[in-house]
Coordinates of C-alpha atoms and ligand atoms in Angstrom, one line a residue:
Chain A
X277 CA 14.0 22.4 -14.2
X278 CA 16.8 20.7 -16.3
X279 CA 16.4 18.3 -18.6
X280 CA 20.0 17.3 -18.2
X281 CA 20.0 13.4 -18.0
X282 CA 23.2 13.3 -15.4
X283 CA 20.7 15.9 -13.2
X284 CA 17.8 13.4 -13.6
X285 CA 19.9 10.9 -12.8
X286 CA 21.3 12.3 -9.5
X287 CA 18.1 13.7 -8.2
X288 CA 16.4 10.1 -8.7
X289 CA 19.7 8.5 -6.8
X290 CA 19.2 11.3 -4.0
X291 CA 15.5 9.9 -4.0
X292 CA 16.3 6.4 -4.4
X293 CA 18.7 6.6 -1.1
X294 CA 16.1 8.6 1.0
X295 CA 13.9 5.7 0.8
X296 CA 16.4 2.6 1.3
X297 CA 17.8 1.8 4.6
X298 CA 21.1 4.4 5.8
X299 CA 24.1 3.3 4.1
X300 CA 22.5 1.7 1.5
X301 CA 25.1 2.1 -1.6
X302 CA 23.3 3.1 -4.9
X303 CA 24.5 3.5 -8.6
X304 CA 22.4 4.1 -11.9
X305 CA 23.7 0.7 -12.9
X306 CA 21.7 -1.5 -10.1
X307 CA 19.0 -3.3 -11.1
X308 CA 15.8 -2.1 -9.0
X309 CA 14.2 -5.5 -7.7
X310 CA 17.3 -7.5 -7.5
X311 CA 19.9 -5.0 -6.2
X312 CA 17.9 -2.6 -4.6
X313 CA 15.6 -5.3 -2.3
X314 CA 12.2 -3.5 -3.5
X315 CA 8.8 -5.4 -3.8
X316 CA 6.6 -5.1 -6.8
X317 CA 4.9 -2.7 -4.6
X318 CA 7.8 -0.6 -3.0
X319 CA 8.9 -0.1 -6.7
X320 CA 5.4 1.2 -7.7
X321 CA 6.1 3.9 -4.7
X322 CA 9.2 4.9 -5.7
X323 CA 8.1 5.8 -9.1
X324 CA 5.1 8.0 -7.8
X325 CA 7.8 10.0 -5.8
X326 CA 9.6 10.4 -9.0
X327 CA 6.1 11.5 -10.8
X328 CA 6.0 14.4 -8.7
X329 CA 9.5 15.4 -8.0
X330 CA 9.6 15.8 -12.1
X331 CA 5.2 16.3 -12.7
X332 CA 5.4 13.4 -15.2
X333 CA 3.2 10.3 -15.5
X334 CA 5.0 7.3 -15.3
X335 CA 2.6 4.7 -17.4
X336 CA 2.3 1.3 -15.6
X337 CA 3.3 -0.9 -18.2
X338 CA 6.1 1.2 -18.6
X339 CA 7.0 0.5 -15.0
X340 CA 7.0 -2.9 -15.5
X341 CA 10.0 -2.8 -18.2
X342 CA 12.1 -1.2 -16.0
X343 CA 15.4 -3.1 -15.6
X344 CA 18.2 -0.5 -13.8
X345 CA 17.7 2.7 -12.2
X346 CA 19.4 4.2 -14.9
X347 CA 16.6 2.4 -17.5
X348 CA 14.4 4.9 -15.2
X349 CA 15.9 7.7 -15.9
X350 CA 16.0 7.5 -19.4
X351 CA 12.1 7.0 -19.0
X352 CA 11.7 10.0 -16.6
X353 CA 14.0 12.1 -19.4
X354 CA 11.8 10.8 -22.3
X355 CA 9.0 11.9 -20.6
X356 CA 10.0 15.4 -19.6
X357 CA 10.6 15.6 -23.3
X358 CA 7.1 15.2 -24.2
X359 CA 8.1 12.2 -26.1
X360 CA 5.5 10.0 -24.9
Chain B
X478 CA 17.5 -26.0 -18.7
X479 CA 16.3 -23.4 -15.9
X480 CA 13.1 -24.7 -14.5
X481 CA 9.7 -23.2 -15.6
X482 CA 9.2 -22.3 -11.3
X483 CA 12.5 -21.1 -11.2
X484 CA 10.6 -17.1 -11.3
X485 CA 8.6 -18.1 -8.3
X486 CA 11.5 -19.2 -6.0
X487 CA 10.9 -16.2 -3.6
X488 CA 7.3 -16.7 -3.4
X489 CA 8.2 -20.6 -3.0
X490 CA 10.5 -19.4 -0.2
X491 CA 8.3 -17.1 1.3
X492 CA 5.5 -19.6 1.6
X493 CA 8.2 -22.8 3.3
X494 CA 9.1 -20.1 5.4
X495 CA 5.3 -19.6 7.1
X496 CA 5.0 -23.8 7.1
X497 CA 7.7 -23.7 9.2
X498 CA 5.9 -21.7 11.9
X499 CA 3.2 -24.1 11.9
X500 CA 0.3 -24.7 9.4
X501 CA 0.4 -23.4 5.8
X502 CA -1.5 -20.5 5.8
X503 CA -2.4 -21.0 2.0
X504 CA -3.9 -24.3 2.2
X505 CA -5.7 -24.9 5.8
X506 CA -8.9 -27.3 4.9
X507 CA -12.3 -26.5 6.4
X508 CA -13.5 -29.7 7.1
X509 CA -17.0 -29.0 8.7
X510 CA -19.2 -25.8 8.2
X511 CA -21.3 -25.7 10.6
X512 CA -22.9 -21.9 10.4
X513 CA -21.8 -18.7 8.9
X514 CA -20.1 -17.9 12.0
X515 CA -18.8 -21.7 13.3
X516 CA -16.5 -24.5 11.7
X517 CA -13.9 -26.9 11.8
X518 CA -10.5 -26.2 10.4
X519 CA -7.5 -28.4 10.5
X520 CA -9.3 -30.4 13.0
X521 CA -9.9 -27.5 15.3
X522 CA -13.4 -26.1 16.0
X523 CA -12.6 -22.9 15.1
X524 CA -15.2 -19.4 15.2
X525 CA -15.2 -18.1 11.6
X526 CA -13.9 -14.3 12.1
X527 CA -12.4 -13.8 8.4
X528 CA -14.7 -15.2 5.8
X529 CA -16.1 -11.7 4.2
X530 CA -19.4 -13.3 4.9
X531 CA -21.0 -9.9 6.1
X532 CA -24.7 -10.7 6.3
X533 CA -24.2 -14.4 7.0
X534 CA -26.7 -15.7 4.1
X535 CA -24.6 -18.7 3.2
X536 CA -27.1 -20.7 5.4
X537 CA -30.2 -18.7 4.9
X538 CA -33.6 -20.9 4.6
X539 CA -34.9 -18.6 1.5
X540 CA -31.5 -18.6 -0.7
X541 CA -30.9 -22.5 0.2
X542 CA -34.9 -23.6 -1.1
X543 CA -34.5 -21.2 -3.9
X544 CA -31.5 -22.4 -4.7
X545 CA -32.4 -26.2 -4.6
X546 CA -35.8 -25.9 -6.5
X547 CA -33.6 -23.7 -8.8
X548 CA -31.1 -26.9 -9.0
X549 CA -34.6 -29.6 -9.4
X550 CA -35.8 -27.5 -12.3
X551 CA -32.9 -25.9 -14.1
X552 CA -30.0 -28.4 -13.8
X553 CA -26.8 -27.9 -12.3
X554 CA -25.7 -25.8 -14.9
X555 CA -25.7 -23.5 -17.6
X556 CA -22.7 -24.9 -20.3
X557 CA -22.5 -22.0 -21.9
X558 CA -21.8 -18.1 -22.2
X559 CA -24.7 -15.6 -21.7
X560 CA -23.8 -14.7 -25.5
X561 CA -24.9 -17.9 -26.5
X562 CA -27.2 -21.0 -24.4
X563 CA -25.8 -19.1 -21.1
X564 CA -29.1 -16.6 -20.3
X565 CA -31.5 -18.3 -18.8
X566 CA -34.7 -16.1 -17.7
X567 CA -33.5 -15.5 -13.9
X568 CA -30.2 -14.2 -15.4
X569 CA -32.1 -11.9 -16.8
X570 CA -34.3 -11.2 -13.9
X571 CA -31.0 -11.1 -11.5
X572 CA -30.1 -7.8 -13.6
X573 CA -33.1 -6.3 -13.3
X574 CA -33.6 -7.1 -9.6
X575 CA -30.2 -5.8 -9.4
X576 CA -30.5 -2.7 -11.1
X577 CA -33.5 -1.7 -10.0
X578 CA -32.0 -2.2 -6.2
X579 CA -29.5 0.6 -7.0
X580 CA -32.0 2.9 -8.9
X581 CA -29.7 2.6 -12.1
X582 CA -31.1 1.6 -15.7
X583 CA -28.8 -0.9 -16.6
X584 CA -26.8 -4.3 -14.6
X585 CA -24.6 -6.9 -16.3
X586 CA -24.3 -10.0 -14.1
X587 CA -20.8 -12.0 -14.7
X588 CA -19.4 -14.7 -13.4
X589 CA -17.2 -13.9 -10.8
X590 CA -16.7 -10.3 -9.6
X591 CA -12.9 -10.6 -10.7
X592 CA -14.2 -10.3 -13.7
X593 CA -16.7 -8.3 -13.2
X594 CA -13.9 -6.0 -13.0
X595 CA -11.4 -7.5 -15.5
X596 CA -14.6 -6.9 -17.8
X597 CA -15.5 -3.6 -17.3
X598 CA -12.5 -1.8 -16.7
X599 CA -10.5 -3.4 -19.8
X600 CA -13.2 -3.1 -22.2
X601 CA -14.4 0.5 -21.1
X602 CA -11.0 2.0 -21.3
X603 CA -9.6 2.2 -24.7
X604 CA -6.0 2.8 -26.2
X605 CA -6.4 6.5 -26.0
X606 CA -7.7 6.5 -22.9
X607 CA -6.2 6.8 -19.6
X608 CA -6.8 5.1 -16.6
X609 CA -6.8 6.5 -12.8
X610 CA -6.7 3.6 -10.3
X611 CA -6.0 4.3 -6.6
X612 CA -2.5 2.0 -5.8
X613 CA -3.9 -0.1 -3.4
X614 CA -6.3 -1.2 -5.8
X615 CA -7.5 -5.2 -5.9
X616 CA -5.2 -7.6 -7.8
X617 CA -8.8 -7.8 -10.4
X618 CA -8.6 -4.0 -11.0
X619 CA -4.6 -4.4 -11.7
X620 CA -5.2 -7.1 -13.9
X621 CA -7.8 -5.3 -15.8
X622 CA -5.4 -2.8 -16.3
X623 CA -3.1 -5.2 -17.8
X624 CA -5.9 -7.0 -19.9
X625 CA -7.0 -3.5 -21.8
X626 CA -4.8 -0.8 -24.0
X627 CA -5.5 2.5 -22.0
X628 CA -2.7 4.3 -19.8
X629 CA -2.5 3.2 -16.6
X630 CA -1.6 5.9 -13.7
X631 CA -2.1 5.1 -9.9
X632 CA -3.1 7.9 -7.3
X633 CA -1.9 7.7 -3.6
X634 CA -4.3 6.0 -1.7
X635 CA -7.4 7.5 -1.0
X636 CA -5.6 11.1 -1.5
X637 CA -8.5 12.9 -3.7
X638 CA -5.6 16.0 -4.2
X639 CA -3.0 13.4 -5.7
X640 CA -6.0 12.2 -8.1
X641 CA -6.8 16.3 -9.6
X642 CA -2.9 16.2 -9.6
X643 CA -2.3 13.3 -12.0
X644 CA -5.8 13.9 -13.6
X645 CA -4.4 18.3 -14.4
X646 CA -0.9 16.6 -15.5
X647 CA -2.8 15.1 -18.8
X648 CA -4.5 18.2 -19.4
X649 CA -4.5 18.7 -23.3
X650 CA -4.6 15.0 -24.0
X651 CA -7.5 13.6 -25.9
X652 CA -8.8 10.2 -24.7
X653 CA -11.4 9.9 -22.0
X654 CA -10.2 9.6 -18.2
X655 CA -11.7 6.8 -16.0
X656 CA -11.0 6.9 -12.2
X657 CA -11.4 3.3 -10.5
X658 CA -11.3 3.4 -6.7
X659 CA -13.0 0.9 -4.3
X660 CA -16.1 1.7 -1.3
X661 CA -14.1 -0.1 1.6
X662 CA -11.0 -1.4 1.4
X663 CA -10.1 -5.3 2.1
X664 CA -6.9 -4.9 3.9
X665 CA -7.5 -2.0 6.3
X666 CA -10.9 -1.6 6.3
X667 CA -10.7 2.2 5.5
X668 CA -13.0 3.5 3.1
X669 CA -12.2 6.0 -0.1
X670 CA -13.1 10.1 0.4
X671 CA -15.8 9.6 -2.1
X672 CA -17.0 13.1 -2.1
X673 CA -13.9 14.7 -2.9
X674 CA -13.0 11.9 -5.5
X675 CA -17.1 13.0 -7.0
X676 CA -15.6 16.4 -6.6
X677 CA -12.3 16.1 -8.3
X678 CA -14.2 14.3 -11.2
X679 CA -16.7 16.8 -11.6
X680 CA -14.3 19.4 -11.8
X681 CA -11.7 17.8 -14.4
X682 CA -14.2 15.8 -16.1
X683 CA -13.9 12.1 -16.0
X684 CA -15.7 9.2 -15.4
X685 CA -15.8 7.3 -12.4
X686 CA -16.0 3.1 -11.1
X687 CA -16.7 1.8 -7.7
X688 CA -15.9 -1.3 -6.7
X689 CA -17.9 -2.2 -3.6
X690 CA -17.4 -5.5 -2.6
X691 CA -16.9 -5.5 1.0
X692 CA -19.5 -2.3 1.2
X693 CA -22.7 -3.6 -0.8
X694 CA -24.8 -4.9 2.0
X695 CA -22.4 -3.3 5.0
X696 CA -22.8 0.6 4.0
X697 CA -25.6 2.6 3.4
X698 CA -29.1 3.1 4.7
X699 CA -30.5 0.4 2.6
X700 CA -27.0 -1.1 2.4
X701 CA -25.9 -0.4 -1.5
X702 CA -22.5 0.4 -0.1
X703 CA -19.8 3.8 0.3
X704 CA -21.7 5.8 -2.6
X705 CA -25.0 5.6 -0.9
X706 CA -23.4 6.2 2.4
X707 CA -21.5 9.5 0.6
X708 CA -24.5 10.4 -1.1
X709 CA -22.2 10.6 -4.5
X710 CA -24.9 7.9 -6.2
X711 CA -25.5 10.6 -9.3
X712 CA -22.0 11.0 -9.9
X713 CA -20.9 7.7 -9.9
X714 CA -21.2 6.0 -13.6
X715 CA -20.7 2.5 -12.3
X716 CA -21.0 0.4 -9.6
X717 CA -18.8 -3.1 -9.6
X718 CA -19.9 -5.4 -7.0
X719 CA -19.7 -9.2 -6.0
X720 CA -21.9 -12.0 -4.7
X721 CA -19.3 -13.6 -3.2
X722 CA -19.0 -12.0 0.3
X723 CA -22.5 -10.4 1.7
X724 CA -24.4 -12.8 -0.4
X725 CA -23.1 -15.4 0.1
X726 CA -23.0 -17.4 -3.1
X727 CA -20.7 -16.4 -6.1
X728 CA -21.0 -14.0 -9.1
X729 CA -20.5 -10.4 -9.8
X730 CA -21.9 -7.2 -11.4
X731 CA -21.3 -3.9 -12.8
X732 CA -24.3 -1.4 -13.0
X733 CA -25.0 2.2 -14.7
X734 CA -27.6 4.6 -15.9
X735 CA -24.6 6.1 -18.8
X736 CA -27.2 5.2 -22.4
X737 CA -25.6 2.6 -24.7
X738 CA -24.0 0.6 -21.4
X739 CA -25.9 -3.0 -23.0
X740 CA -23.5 -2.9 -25.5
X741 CA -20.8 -4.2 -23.3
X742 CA -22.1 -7.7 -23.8
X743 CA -21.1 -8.3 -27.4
X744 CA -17.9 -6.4 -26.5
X745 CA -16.2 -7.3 -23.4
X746 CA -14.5 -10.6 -23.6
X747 CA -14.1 -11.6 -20.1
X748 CA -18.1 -11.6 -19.9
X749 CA -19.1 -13.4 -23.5
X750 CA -16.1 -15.9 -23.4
X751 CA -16.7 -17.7 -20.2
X752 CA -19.6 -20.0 -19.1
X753 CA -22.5 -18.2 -17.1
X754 CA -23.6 -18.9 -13.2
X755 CA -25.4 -22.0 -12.6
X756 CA -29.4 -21.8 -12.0
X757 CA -28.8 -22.4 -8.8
X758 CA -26.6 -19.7 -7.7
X759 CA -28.4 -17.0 -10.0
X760 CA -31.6 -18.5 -7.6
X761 CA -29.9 -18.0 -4.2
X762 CA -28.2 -14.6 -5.1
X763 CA -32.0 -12.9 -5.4
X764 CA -33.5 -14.5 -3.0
X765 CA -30.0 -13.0 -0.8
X766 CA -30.6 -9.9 -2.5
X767 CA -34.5 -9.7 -1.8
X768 CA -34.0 -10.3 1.7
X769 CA -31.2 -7.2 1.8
X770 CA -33.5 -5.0 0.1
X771 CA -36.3 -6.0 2.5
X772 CA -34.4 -6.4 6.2
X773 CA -32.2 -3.2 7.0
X774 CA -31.7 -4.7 10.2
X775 CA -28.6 -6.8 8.7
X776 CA -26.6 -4.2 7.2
X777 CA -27.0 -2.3 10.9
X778 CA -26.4 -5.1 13.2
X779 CA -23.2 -5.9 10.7
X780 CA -21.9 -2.3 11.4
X781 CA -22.8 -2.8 15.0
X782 CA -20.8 -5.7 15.3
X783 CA -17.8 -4.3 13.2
X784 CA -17.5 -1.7 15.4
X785 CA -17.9 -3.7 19.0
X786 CA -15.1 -5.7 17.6
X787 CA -13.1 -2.5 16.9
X788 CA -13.5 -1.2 19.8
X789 CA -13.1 -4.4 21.8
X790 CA -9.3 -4.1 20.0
X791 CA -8.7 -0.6 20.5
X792 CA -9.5 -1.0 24.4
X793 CA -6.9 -3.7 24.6
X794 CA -4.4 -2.0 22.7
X795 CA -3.7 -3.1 20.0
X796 CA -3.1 -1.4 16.1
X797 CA -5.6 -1.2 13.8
X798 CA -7.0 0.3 10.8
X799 CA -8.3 3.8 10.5
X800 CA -12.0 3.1 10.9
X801 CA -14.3 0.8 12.4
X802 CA -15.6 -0.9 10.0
X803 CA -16.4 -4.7 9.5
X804 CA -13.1 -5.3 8.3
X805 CA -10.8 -5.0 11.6
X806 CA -7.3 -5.6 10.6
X807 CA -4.9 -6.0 13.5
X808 CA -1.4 -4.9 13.0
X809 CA 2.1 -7.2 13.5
X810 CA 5.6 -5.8 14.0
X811 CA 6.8 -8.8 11.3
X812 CA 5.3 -11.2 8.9
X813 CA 6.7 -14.3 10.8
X814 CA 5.1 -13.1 14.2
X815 CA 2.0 -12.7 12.4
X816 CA 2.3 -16.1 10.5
X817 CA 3.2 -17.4 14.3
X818 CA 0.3 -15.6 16.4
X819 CA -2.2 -16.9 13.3
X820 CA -0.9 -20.5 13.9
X821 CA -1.9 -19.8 18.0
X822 CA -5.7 -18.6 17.2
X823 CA -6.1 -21.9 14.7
X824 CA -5.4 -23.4 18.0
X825 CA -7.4 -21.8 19.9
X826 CA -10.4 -21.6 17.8
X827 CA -10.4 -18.3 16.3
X828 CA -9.7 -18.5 12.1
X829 CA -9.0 -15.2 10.5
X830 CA -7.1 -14.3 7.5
X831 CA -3.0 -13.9 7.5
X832 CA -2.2 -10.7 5.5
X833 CA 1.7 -10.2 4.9
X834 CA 3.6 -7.9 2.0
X835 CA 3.4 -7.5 -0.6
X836 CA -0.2 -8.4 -1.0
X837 CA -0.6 -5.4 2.1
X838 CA -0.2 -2.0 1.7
X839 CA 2.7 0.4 3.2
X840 CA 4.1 -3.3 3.8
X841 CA 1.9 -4.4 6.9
X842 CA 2.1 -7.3 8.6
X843 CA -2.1 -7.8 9.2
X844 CA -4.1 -10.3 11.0
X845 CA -7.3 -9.3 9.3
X846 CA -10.2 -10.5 10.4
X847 CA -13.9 -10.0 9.4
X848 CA -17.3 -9.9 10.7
X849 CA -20.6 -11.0 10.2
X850 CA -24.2 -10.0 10.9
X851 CA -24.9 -13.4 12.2
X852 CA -21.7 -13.3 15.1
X853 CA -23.4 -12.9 18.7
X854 CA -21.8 -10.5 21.1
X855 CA -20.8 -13.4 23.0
X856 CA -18.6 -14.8 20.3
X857 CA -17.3 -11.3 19.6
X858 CA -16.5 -10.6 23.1
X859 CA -14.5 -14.4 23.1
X860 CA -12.6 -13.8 20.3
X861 CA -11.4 -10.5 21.9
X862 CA -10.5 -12.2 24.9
X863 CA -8.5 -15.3 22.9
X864 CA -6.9 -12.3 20.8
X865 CA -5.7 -10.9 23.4
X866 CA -4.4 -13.3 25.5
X867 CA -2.2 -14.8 22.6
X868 CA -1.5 -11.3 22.3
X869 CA 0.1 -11.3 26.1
X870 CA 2.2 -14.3 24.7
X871 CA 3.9 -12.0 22.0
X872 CA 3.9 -9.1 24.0
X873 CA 1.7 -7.4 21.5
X874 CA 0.3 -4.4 22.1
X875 CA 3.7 -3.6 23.4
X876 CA 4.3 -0.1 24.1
X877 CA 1.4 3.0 23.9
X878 CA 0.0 2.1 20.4
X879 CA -2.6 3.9 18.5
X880 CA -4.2 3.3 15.4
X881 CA -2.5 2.0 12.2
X882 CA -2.0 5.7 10.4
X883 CA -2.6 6.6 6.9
X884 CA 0.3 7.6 5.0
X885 CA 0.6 11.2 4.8
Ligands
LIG39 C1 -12.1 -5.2 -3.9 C2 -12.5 -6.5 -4.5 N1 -12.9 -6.5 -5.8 C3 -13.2 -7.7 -6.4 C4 -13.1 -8.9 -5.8 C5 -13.4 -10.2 -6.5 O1 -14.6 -10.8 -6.1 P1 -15.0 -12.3 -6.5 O2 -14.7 -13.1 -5.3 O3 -16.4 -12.2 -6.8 O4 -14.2 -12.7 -7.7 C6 -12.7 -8.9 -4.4 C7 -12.6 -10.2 -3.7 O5 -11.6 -10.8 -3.5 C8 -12.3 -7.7 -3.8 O6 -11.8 -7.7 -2.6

């Protein structure tokens, strides 16, 4: 697995559009509640996909900073780096 | 200046939205009680069918005369924290009564059973410490997550695999692991794989809470809840439980056998910084208790009546949860035809609860509704009927429905 941030990145996106509605547009610069129309709890979801797509542990209070996808994959990238 | 609301303008939204289909479902007034199981409710007699009132104690004899001699002698209240003027002898014999009805060595009583959980889970967990809650935990279990310092990871739901997952990916760590999963579940009604969660912990070594609100009383052969009924009681290091639904009153508790538990008192802040139950409820809640421990026929006729109104739903077609149990949640294609078919049972006298996202999991729309040991079949068999006529208004059950599935 890489630890690339442009591969996290597009295999979150490619994640990110499986579970939005067809067509739905998606960019590491959208914000994830506003722009993305996910509840507290669709967001929490998400993020559990993204645990086991990368075997990380997203913490929940970390989850709650979380502005932009691309604030995501900086977490998910930090994480795979052991550096929380 | 943007106004202090201004955060809450889709919740504000969301609620105008319901009042438009009728009543506001956050704010209907009960304006006669007449029984655990009968009402009046916005000027409708309604039957009560979503009041978590399991055994249907509010209006035992016992509990009321203990409670008012309780209210003659004591006062009607305490004015102060069980850390200080707030432990009066029955809070003391509550825990024991308590504690000795689940065989365990040890019972705090607090004063609600959101705190109950607030309390334990925040003050048990500690910064290096990590946290395993199932994700459709209670709001009080979230909050207590946010309240202590520990790492907070959610399983899938009732998914015993996803927990060994998340518990193997901090292998190495220090910090001690604490798993948090409820008996039944208030939404659906389903109930957590308890052995395979005692298995998983077992295995990977961590330490495990239950939180059995809506199963103390309703599972079990002597009706201590989902561990009793899994036979997992050794493995589970605390129960949580409340007061507020099968007995009736209000209050909560955590209990354990794990040495050293008392000295939670003069350490958990949402137990020593809050004033203690009043005489009068600490009174009701044993005699509720004593009459649980002594009268197994209430926990069975509540399962018996869970499961007539499950079935009685299943037959005529509609969605519902997973298992019959005395939660029966009823599924909706949206939340404004569920806000709209809640408005029609108000009217004709049937109250249950309105469930929409994203207080429901996978996003249901839910008319949830509960029962009670003290419902006849009669009323049972009428709400059915009233249930499903609305139904035939909305064309609900539509097509061939089955049961509300479980994620995968
Ligand atoms: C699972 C669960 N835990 C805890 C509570 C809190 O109980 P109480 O009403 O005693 O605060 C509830 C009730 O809403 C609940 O459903």
């Amino acid at each position: 697995m890489t630890n690339k941030v442009e591969d996290i990145e597009r295999e979150i996106l490619d994640l990110l559009a499986k579970q939005l509605p067809e067509g739905t547009q998606v960019s590491a610069e959208m914000r994830i509640a506003r722009d993305l129309g996910l509840d507290s709890v669709g967001i929490m979801d998400f993020v559990m996909d993204i645990e086991d797509r990368f075997d990380i542990s997203i913490p929940l209070d970390l989850i709650a900073e979380l502005e932009t996808v691309a604030d995501l994959c900086t977490a998910a990238r930090d994480l795979l780096k052991g550096a929380r | 200046m943007m106004s202090l609301f201004a955060k809450f303008d889709d919740v504000r939204m969301a609620l105008e939205g319901f009042k438009t289909l009728g009543r506001d479902p956050s704010n209907i007034r009960f304006e006669q009680i007449l029984s655990p199981t009968e009402a009046v409710a916005d000027g409708h007699s309604v039957l009560l069918f979503g009041t978590n009132n399991y055994l249907g104690l509010t209006f035992d004899p016992a509990c009321i005369e203990a409670s008012v001699a309780a209210l003659r002698s004591l006062g009607t209240g305490t004015t102060g924290s069980r850390v200080a003027n707030g432990t009066y002898a029955d809070h003391a014999a509550l825990e024991r009564q308590i504690a000795a009805f689940y065989g365990k060595s040890n019972a705090m009583v607090f004063t609600t059973g959101y705190q109950a959980n607030l309390g334990l889970i925040s003050t048990l967990a500690g910064r290096d410490d990590y946290l395993l809650i199932d994700a459709d935990s209670h709001a009080s279990i979230y909050d207590a997550c946010k309240l202590g310092t520990a790492e907070v990871i959610r399983f899938r739901h009732n998914d015993a695999e996803d927990l060994a997952r998340r518990l193997r990916r901090l292998d190495g760590r220090p910090g001690n692991r604490i798993v948090v999963t409820e008996g039944i579940y208030s939404m659906l009604g389903d109930t957590a794989p308890l052995r395979e969660i005692a298995a998983v912990k077992r295995e990977l070594g961590a330490f495990l809470i239950v939180d059995e609100a809506h199963s103390l009383g309703v599972l079990g052969e002597r009706g201590r809840g989902l561990c009793e009924a899994a036979d997992v009681e050794a493995d589970v290091d605390f129960v949580v439980g409340t007061f507020s639904k099968s007995l009736g009153a209000i209050g909560g508790f955590a209990v354990s056998d794990l040495p050293g538990f008392d000295v939670l008192r003069v350490a958990c802040r949402p137990y020593m910084f809050t004033a203690s139950l009043p005489p009068a409820v600490i009174a009701s809640v044993m005699a509720a208790l004593s009459r649980l421990d002594a009268d197994r026929s209430l926990s069975a006729r509540v399962r018996s009546n869970g499961r007539r109104l499950y079935d009685g739903l299943v037959k005529a077609g509609f969605e519902v949860g997973p298992e019959a149990n005395p939660i029966v949640a009823i599924k909706m294609p949206d939340p404004a035809t569920a806000g709209l078919f809640w408005n029609r049972l108000v009217d004709e006298g049937i109250y249950l609860n309105l469930a929409v996202p994203p207080t429901t999991p996978m996003s249901l729309s839910l008319l949830r509704s509960s029962v009670s040991a003290a419902h006849t079949e009669a009323q049972i068999d009428h709400a059915i009927s009233v249930i499903t006529a609305i139904g035939r208004e909305f064309g609900i059950p539509g097509g061939n429905k089955t049961r509300v599935s479980e994620p995968a």
